[in-house]
Short mmCIF file of C-alpha atoms and ligand atoms in Angstrom, two decimals:
data_model
loop_
_atom_site.label_atom_id
_atom_site.label_comp_id
_atom_site.label_asym_id
_atom_site.label_seq_id
_atom_site.Cartn_x
_atom_site.Cartn_y
_atom_site.Cartn_z
CA MET A 209 15.87 -28.38 -27.76
CA ARG A 210 18.41 -30.47 -28.78
CA ARG A 211 20.11 -33.29 -26.89
CA ILE A 212 23.39 -33.06 -28.96
CA LYS A 213 25.18 -29.59 -30.42
CA LYS A 214 27.77 -29.39 -32.48
CA GLY A 215 31.37 -29.19 -30.08
CA ASP A 216 29.48 -31.81 -28.01
CA THR A 217 32.00 -35.24 -27.54
CA VAL A 218 29.59 -37.85 -28.20
CA GLU A 219 29.94 -41.74 -28.23
CA VAL A 220 28.70 -43.73 -31.21
CA VAL A 221 26.34 -46.85 -29.67
CA THR A 222 25.76 -48.88 -32.25
CA GLY A 223 26.54 -50.33 -35.38
CA ASN A 224 30.39 -50.60 -36.81
CA HIS A 225 31.99 -48.18 -35.46
CA ARG A 226 30.24 -48.09 -31.82
CA GLY A 227 32.34 -47.87 -28.27
CA MET A 228 34.39 -44.90 -30.74
CA LYS A 229 34.38 -41.04 -29.51
CA GLY A 230 34.05 -38.14 -31.28
CA THR A 231 33.60 -34.18 -31.14
CA VAL A 232 30.49 -33.76 -33.61
CA HIS A 233 31.16 -31.03 -36.35
CA ARG A 234 28.21 -30.38 -38.04
CA ILE A 235 24.52 -31.10 -37.22
CA LEU A 236 22.11 -32.06 -40.26
CA ALA A 237 19.41 -30.48 -38.22
CA ASP A 238 16.49 -31.43 -40.74
CA LYS A 239 17.46 -35.18 -41.01
CA ASN A 240 18.26 -35.47 -37.25
CA GLN A 241 22.28 -36.87 -38.44
CA VAL A 242 25.43 -35.13 -37.05
CA ILE A 243 28.85 -35.30 -38.60
CA ILE A 244 31.47 -36.27 -35.96
CA SER A 245 35.08 -35.76 -36.84
CA GLY A 246 37.07 -39.16 -37.97
CA ILE A 247 34.00 -41.14 -37.30
CA ASN A 248 31.83 -42.75 -40.17
CA ILE A 249 34.84 -41.96 -42.79
CA ILE A 250 33.86 -43.22 -46.15
CA LYS A 251 35.89 -42.80 -49.31
CA ARG A 252 34.28 -41.50 -52.16
CA HIS A 253 35.20 -42.22 -56.12
CA THR A 254 34.96 -39.50 -57.84
CA LYS A 255 36.02 -38.73 -61.64
CA PRO A 256 37.36 -35.62 -63.36
CA THR A 257 33.54 -34.27 -65.15
CA GLY A 258 34.02 -31.98 -67.88
CA ARG A 259 35.71 -28.71 -67.46
CA VAL A 260 35.05 -28.11 -64.47
CA ARG A 261 37.95 -28.45 -62.12
CA THR A 262 37.37 -30.54 -60.14
CA GLN A 263 39.15 -32.91 -57.50
CA ALA A 264 39.55 -36.19 -58.98
CA GLY A 265 40.69 -39.32 -56.81
CA ILE A 266 39.90 -40.72 -54.01
CA ILE A 267 38.37 -38.14 -51.41
CA GLU A 268 37.97 -39.30 -47.70
CA ARG A 269 34.83 -37.91 -45.64
CA GLU A 270 32.61 -38.70 -42.41
CA ALA A 271 29.25 -39.56 -43.02
CA PRO A 272 26.67 -38.85 -41.14
CA LEU A 273 25.55 -40.72 -38.18
CA HIS A 274 21.65 -40.91 -36.62
CA VAL A 275 21.54 -39.10 -33.77
CA SER A 276 20.16 -42.02 -32.48
CA ASN A 277 23.10 -43.70 -32.69
CA VAL A 278 25.07 -41.65 -30.46
CA ALA A 279 25.30 -40.57 -26.72
CA LEU A 280 26.61 -37.55 -25.25
CA VAL A 281 29.74 -37.69 -23.57
CA CYS A 282 29.84 -35.90 -20.22
CA PRO A 283 32.47 -33.33 -19.48
CA HIS A 284 32.25 -33.91 -16.12
CA CYS A 285 32.03 -37.51 -15.18
CA ASN A 286 33.34 -38.47 -18.78
CA GLN A 287 30.76 -41.14 -19.39
CA ARG A 288 28.24 -41.43 -21.76
CA THR A 289 24.87 -40.61 -20.40
CA ARG A 290 21.48 -39.88 -21.08
CA VAL A 291 20.38 -35.42 -21.09
CA GLY A 292 17.92 -34.33 -18.72
CA TYR A 293 16.86 -30.88 -19.19
CA ARG A 294 16.89 -28.03 -15.69
CA ILE A 295 14.98 -24.83 -16.15
CA LEU A 296 16.94 -22.24 -15.25
CA PRO A 297 16.37 -19.10 -13.02
CA ASP A 298 15.83 -16.81 -16.22
CA GLY A 299 13.67 -19.43 -17.94
CA GLY A 300 15.81 -20.64 -20.11
CA ARG A 301 16.90 -24.79 -20.04
CA ALA A 302 20.25 -25.89 -19.55
CA ARG A 303 20.94 -29.80 -20.13
CA VAL A 304 21.48 -31.79 -17.36
CA CYS A 305 23.99 -35.12 -17.30
CA LYS A 306 21.51 -37.75 -15.53
CA SER A 307 24.83 -39.40 -14.72
CA CYS A 308 26.50 -36.85 -12.04
CA ASN A 309 23.60 -34.31 -12.45
CA GLU A 310 26.30 -31.73 -13.24
CA MET A 311 25.23 -29.25 -15.78
CA VAL A 312 26.61 -30.28 -19.56
CA ASP A 313 26.31 -26.68 -21.21
ZN1 ZN B 66 28.10 -36.28 -15.88
#
């Protein structure tokens, strides 16, 4: 089970974007990376190539961050937090905020 899921609000805890918050837009599970809306924008300079119609110019897009560089922001206490787990009656597991003990899912 993953610490971070798509749609979570997270805060960047290290690097150039430390302190910025955003919503997880995409998860790259095999690389343990996440793409967060509006954070870590990179500019790519692209040239038109051959006959294939490609978008030329400067394209801005979000670059992935490693999950270890972000922390979940709890929707209940609105703080960045560590994630715990709680076993549910049906045998599933839910994520729990370690600050306020509320379930995040
Ligand atoms: Zn909380």
